[in-house]
Amino acid sequence: MFNKYLEKIKTYEAGKPIELVVREFGIKPENVIKLASNENPLGASPKAVEAIVQNAKKASIYPDDSMYELKEKLAKRFDVKSKEIIIGAGSDQVLEFISHIKLNSNAKILRSAVTFAMYDIYAKQFGAKIIKTPSYEHKVDEFILLIKQEKPDIIYICTPNNPTGDATKKEDVFQIIEAAPKESLVVVDCAYMEYVQDKEYKISPKELLEFENTIYLGTFSKAYGLGGMRVGYGIANEKIMHYLYKVRPPFNITTLSLAAAIAALDDEAFLQETLALNKKEMKRYEAFAKENNIAFQKSFTNFITYFFHLPLQSSQIANNLMKKGIIVRDLSSYNLNAIRITIGLPKQNEKVLQELKKELKG
Ligand SMILES: *Cc1c(COP(=O)(O)O)cnc(C)c1O
């Protein structure tokens, strides 16, 4: 017998790896354009790469389990206390910790209609019930109504939202948090917050610490270009940390990941270069969508989601692009006739839009 709750879980479908396209379509790896997992097209920060190389011989040594230096650096950056931070193997692992401290088979989570798939996967592992708002945008009224009706144990606010790219205004996030009962934990997943420039939408961990039942999640996987190193973090008050630390396994990120994350935080130039490139290239995708009558929402992230109208089918388009060595994310599994494209390097974007244009013509 296996855990019966697992029967209801559909295994997480990760972005397709380059190797698959190489194997199946005989395309040279260097010609594959992978824009499906919101990785940084500039790669990793050179300082982080240098730190990984420098520390390679420490692979035999367990990392500093207190993660003192990384937490100190994050604390300084966000003007919070070290004690208010927990590090995970990606913010995914912090989501897992959160599920451990809040969920069981009588629990409920509340989330928007279309959002990050891992919230459900963890909820299902515990047999918890999943409540969805009608809209994929985080609408205050919808959230408040369901909070009052259902008293969820975890309320997820993903801003900017993956896979749709839209963001929720700070005042709306605060209103949702204020409506949450003290017994609920509000998780504000800010995996793409570095890309947000607009003050109305920018949320800091410090502001969220004003609320006693809220946790901020951040990651090094997107703007910092360290998806392969698996480092993320949660920031919340010490009471929440007290419980989270009970479920954290020791040495949960590697010696090299730790060194890379510390170095990445010092590489402000790389971060700024990343944001500037993204902003510039995003404009190109917006212009293309307008020219070609493709529906899209203003994206606050490093990806854009194009919504199609039948007879155009996102699965077909994604498949055809893949045969040409371009990997994008089809969103059919989210019940959207849409594809999510990570903003790449100028040359990659040019090629993507060129091939997409052919697909539109049919
Ligand atoms: C990418 C992502 C994460 C987690 O990424 P990690 O690599 O596990 O840090 C969390 N939430 C959202 C919305 C994401 O898009």
Short mmCIF file of C-alpha atoms in Angstrom, two decimals, residues 60-345:
data_model
loop_
_atom_site.label_atom_id
_atom_site.label_comp_id
_atom_site.label_asym_id
_atom_site.label_seq_id
_atom_site.Cartn_x
_atom_site.Cartn_y
_atom_site.Cartn_z
CA SER A 60 33.81 16.83 0.44
CA ILE A 61 32.86 19.17 3.28
CA TYR A 62 29.31 19.60 4.55
CA PRO A 63 28.14 23.18 4.16
CA ASP A 64 27.85 25.55 7.12
CA ASP A 65 24.47 24.37 8.34
CA SER A 66 23.73 27.72 9.99
CA MET A 67 24.21 29.34 6.55
CA TYR A 68 25.46 32.30 8.55
CA GLU A 69 27.02 34.33 5.77
CA LEU A 70 24.18 33.96 3.28
CA LYS A 71 21.57 34.83 5.87
CA GLU A 72 23.58 37.84 7.06
CA LYS A 73 23.83 39.11 3.49
CA LEU A 74 20.12 38.61 2.83
CA ALA A 75 19.28 40.23 6.17
CA LYS A 76 21.31 43.26 5.25
CA ARG A 77 19.84 43.48 1.76
CA PHE A 78 16.25 43.32 2.99
CA ASP A 79 16.73 45.09 6.33
CA VAL A 80 15.43 42.11 8.32
CA LYS A 81 16.98 39.88 11.00
CA SER A 82 18.97 36.74 10.17
CA LYS A 83 16.64 34.88 12.52
CA GLU A 84 13.76 35.77 10.24
CA ILE A 85 15.25 33.89 7.27
CA ILE A 86 15.22 30.23 6.24
CA ILE A 87 17.11 28.87 3.23
CA GLY A 88 15.74 26.10 1.04
CA ALA A 89 16.91 24.02 -1.92
CA GLY A 90 15.01 26.43 -4.14
CA SER A 91 12.00 28.24 -2.76
CA ASP A 92 10.27 25.02 -3.75
CA GLN A 93 11.72 23.41 -0.68
CA VAL A 94 10.49 26.28 1.47
CA LEU A 95 7.02 25.61 0.04
CA GLU A 96 7.43 22.03 1.17
CA PHE A 97 8.42 23.15 4.69
CA ILE A 98 5.38 25.42 4.80
CA SER A 99 3.12 22.55 3.80
CA HIS A 100 4.62 20.43 6.59
CA ILE A 101 3.91 22.98 9.28
CA LYS A 102 0.36 23.83 8.16
CA LEU A 103 -1.26 20.96 6.30
CA ASN A 104 -2.96 17.66 7.05
CA SER A 105 -5.95 15.84 5.56
CA ASN A 106 -8.41 18.28 7.14
CA ALA A 107 -6.60 21.36 5.89
CA LYS A 108 -7.34 23.64 2.96
CA ILE A 109 -5.29 25.86 0.71
CA LEU A 110 -6.59 28.81 -1.28
CA ARG A 111 -5.00 29.92 -4.52
CA SER A 112 -5.89 31.77 -7.72
CA ALA A 113 -7.36 29.81 -10.64
CA VAL A 114 -4.07 29.54 -12.52
CA THR A 115 -0.83 29.74 -10.60
CA PHE A 116 2.37 27.88 -9.67
CA ALA A 117 1.75 24.13 -9.88
CA MET A 118 3.73 23.16 -6.78
CA TYR A 119 1.15 24.63 -4.37
CA ASP A 120 -1.29 21.89 -5.35
CA ILE A 121 1.26 19.12 -5.48
CA TYR A 122 2.30 19.76 -1.87
CA ALA A 123 -1.29 20.22 -0.74
CA LYS A 124 -2.25 16.89 -2.27
CA GLN A 125 0.64 15.11 -0.57
CA PHE A 126 -1.05 15.94 2.71
CA GLY A 127 -4.56 15.18 1.50
CA ALA A 128 -5.45 18.87 1.91
CA LYS A 129 -8.33 20.40 -0.01
CA ILE A 130 -7.58 22.88 -2.79
CA ILE A 131 -9.81 25.92 -3.14
CA LYS A 132 -9.45 28.07 -6.25
CA THR A 133 -10.69 31.56 -6.97
CA PRO A 134 -12.63 31.96 -10.25
CA SER A 135 -10.00 34.28 -11.84
CA TYR A 136 -6.35 33.70 -12.43
CA GLU A 137 -5.63 37.29 -11.49
CA HIS A 138 -5.55 37.74 -7.73
CA LYS A 139 -8.84 39.57 -7.19
CA VAL A 140 -9.35 40.92 -3.70
CA ASP A 141 -13.11 40.28 -3.58
CA GLU A 142 -12.76 36.71 -4.74
CA PHE A 143 -10.04 36.02 -2.19
CA ILE A 144 -11.89 37.67 0.69
CA LEU A 145 -15.11 35.80 -0.01
CA LEU A 146 -13.37 32.43 -0.07
CA ILE A 147 -11.26 33.29 2.97
CA LYS A 148 -14.45 34.00 4.95
CA GLN A 149 -16.26 30.92 3.62
CA GLU A 150 -13.48 28.39 3.78
CA LYS A 151 -10.98 29.60 6.40
CA PRO A 152 -8.05 28.14 4.46
CA ASP A 153 -4.91 27.11 6.33
CA ILE A 154 -2.63 28.46 3.61
CA ILE A 155 -3.43 31.35 1.28
CA TYR A 156 -1.11 31.62 -1.70
CA ILE A 157 -0.47 34.92 -3.41
CA CYS A 158 1.92 34.53 -6.31
CA THR A 159 3.02 37.98 -7.44
CA PRO A 160 4.14 38.32 -10.13
CA ASN A 161 2.15 35.23 -11.04
CA ASN A 162 3.59 32.24 -12.84
CA PRO A 163 2.53 31.18 -15.53
CA THR A 164 0.51 34.28 -16.47
CA GLY A 165 3.04 37.06 -15.74
CA ASP A 166 0.60 39.53 -14.21
CA ALA A 167 1.21 41.05 -10.77
CA THR A 168 -1.03 42.04 -7.89
CA LYS A 169 -0.99 45.59 -6.53
CA LYS A 170 0.61 45.91 -3.13
CA GLU A 171 -2.53 47.42 -1.63
CA ASP A 172 -4.52 44.42 -2.89
CA VAL A 173 -2.03 42.00 -1.39
CA PHE A 174 -2.30 43.83 1.92
CA GLN A 175 -6.09 43.72 1.80
CA ILE A 176 -6.06 39.97 1.26
CA ILE A 177 -3.60 39.53 4.13
CA GLU A 178 -5.74 41.68 6.42
CA ALA A 179 -8.79 39.54 5.66
CA ALA A 180 -6.94 36.34 6.57
CA PRO A 181 -7.66 34.85 9.97
CA LYS A 182 -4.69 34.67 12.35
CA GLU A 183 -4.74 30.89 12.05
CA SER A 184 -4.03 31.05 8.31
CA LEU A 185 -0.58 31.47 6.84
CA VAL A 186 -0.37 33.82 3.87
CA VAL A 187 2.44 32.87 1.50
CA VAL A 188 3.51 35.67 -0.81
CA ASP A 189 5.57 33.98 -3.52
CA CYS A 190 7.85 36.63 -5.01
CA ALA A 191 10.04 34.49 -7.28
CA TYR A 192 10.04 37.28 -9.90
CA MET A 193 9.95 40.34 -7.63
CA GLU A 194 13.41 41.53 -8.77
CA TYR A 195 11.89 42.25 -12.19
CA VAL A 196 9.17 44.51 -10.79
CA GLN A 197 10.01 48.19 -11.13
CA ASP A 198 6.60 49.74 -10.54
CA LYS A 199 6.22 50.98 -6.93
CA GLU A 200 2.55 50.04 -6.83
CA TYR A 201 3.50 46.40 -7.31
CA LYS A 202 6.88 46.10 -5.60
CA ILE A 203 6.71 44.24 -2.30
CA SER A 204 9.54 43.86 0.19
CA PRO A 205 9.94 41.19 2.87
CA LYS A 206 10.26 43.96 5.46
CA GLU A 207 6.75 45.24 4.75
CA LEU A 208 5.30 41.76 5.03
CA LEU A 209 6.89 41.29 8.46
CA GLU A 210 4.33 43.82 9.72
CA PHE A 211 1.81 41.00 9.47
CA GLU A 212 2.14 38.18 11.97
CA ASN A 213 0.87 35.41 9.68
CA THR A 214 2.69 36.12 6.43
CA ILE A 215 5.80 34.74 4.76
CA TYR A 216 7.77 36.17 1.82
CA LEU A 217 9.41 33.72 -0.60
CA GLY A 218 12.33 34.59 -2.86
CA THR A 219 14.70 32.64 -5.07
CA PHE A 220 18.10 32.76 -6.73
CA SER A 221 16.79 30.73 -9.67
CA LYS A 222 15.41 33.52 -11.84
CA ALA A 223 17.00 37.00 -11.83
CA TYR A 224 20.18 35.71 -10.16
CA GLY A 225 20.63 32.99 -12.75
CA LEU A 226 21.22 30.13 -10.32
CA GLY A 227 18.39 27.73 -11.19
CA GLY A 228 20.82 24.82 -11.29
CA MET A 229 22.18 25.56 -7.82
CA ARG A 230 18.80 25.32 -6.06
CA VAL A 231 18.74 28.18 -3.56
CA GLY A 232 15.66 29.99 -2.31
CA TYR A 233 14.52 31.57 0.93
CA GLY A 234 11.59 32.40 3.14
CA ILE A 235 11.36 35.50 5.32
CA ALA A 236 8.88 35.69 8.19
CA ASN A 237 8.74 36.39 11.91
CA GLU A 238 10.53 34.21 14.44
CA LYS A 239 7.43 32.34 15.51
CA ILE A 240 6.88 31.05 11.97
CA MET A 241 10.63 30.33 11.68
CA HIS A 242 10.48 28.33 14.90
CA TYR A 243 8.19 25.83 13.19
CA LEU A 244 9.84 25.91 9.77
CA TYR A 245 13.23 25.02 11.26
CA LYS A 246 11.71 21.92 12.85
CA VAL A 247 11.04 20.42 9.42
CA ARG A 248 14.23 21.53 7.63
CA PRO A 249 16.67 18.68 7.07
CA PRO A 250 20.32 19.47 7.91
CA PHE A 251 22.63 20.64 5.11
CA ASN A 252 19.68 21.20 2.80
CA ILE A 253 21.69 23.14 0.23
CA THR A 254 25.14 22.23 -1.01
CA THR A 255 28.48 23.82 -0.15
CA LEU A 256 28.75 25.04 -3.74
CA SER A 257 25.20 26.40 -3.85
CA LEU A 258 25.86 28.36 -0.70
CA ALA A 259 29.06 29.86 -2.11
CA ALA A 260 27.32 30.71 -5.39
CA ALA A 261 24.37 32.45 -3.73
CA ILE A 262 26.64 34.53 -1.49
CA ALA A 263 28.70 35.66 -4.49
CA ALA A 264 25.60 36.34 -6.61
CA LEU A 265 24.29 38.77 -4.00
CA ASP A 266 27.49 40.79 -4.43
CA ASP A 267 27.13 40.97 -8.19
CA GLU A 268 24.84 43.95 -8.52
CA ALA A 269 26.17 44.70 -12.03
CA PHE A 270 25.01 41.30 -13.29
CA LEU A 271 21.57 41.77 -11.76
CA GLN A 272 21.20 45.17 -13.39
CA GLU A 273 22.35 43.81 -16.74
CA THR A 274 19.78 41.03 -16.42
CA LEU A 275 16.96 43.45 -15.69
CA ALA A 276 17.95 45.85 -18.48
CA LEU A 277 18.12 43.09 -21.10
CA ASN A 278 14.79 41.68 -19.98
CA LYS A 279 13.07 45.05 -20.14
CA LYS A 280 14.38 45.78 -23.60
CA GLU A 281 13.55 42.38 -25.08
CA MET A 282 10.14 42.24 -23.40
CA LYS A 283 9.17 45.27 -25.49
CA ARG A 284 9.92 43.29 -28.61
CA TYR A 285 7.57 40.48 -27.54
CA GLU A 286 4.86 43.01 -26.67
CA ALA A 287 5.18 44.70 -30.04
CA PHE A 288 5.04 41.36 -31.85
CA ALA A 289 1.87 40.39 -29.99
CA LYS A 290 0.18 43.67 -30.87
CA GLU A 291 1.17 43.42 -34.51
CA ASN A 292 -0.13 39.89 -34.75
CA ASN A 293 -3.27 40.18 -32.64
CA ILE A 294 -2.05 37.82 -29.97
CA ALA A 295 -3.64 38.40 -26.58
CA PHE A 296 -1.22 38.93 -23.68
CA GLN A 297 -1.13 40.52 -20.27
CA LYS A 298 1.53 43.01 -19.29
CA SER A 299 4.22 40.81 -17.79
CA PHE A 300 6.12 41.79 -14.65
CA THR A 301 8.49 38.85 -15.05
CA ASN A 302 11.17 37.37 -17.31
CA PHE A 303 8.59 35.60 -19.45
CA ILE A 304 5.57 36.50 -21.53
CA THR A 305 2.42 34.44 -21.98
CA TYR A 306 0.72 34.53 -25.34
CA PHE A 307 -2.96 33.53 -25.43
CA PHE A 308 -4.28 32.10 -28.69
CA HIS A 309 -7.71 31.83 -30.23
CA LEU A 310 -8.85 28.67 -31.99
CA PRO A 311 -8.12 27.30 -34.51
CA LEU A 312 -4.61 28.13 -33.26
CA GLN A 313 -3.68 25.58 -30.62
CA SER A 314 -0.93 26.19 -28.12
CA SER A 315 0.07 22.53 -27.90
CA GLN A 316 0.45 22.35 -31.65
CA ILE A 317 2.45 25.56 -31.78
CA ALA A 318 4.75 24.48 -28.95
CA ASN A 319 5.30 21.14 -30.64
CA ASN A 320 6.09 22.65 -34.01
CA LEU A 321 8.54 25.07 -32.42
CA MET A 322 10.21 22.20 -30.61
CA LYS A 323 10.88 20.43 -33.88
CA LYS A 324 12.83 23.53 -34.85
CA GLY A 325 14.82 23.41 -31.63
CA ILE A 326 12.82 26.06 -29.77
CA ILE A 327 11.51 24.98 -26.38
CA VAL A 328 8.66 27.04 -24.93
CA ARG A 329 6.10 26.08 -22.33
CA ASP A 330 2.69 24.99 -23.53
CA LEU A 331 0.05 25.85 -20.95
CA SER A 332 -2.65 23.38 -22.06
CA SER A 333 -2.20 21.51 -18.79
CA TYR A 334 -3.37 24.70 -17.02
CA ASN A 335 -6.43 24.71 -19.28
CA LEU A 336 -5.11 27.72 -21.13
CA ASN A 337 -4.71 27.91 -24.89
CA ALA A 338 -1.44 29.72 -24.33
CA ILE A 339 2.31 29.40 -24.39
CA ARG A 340 4.78 30.86 -21.94
CA ILE A 341 8.04 32.09 -23.42
CA THR A 342 11.03 33.03 -21.30
CA ILE A 343 12.62 36.23 -22.55
CA GLY A 344 15.93 35.15 -24.09
CA LEU A 345 18.93 36.79 -25.69
#
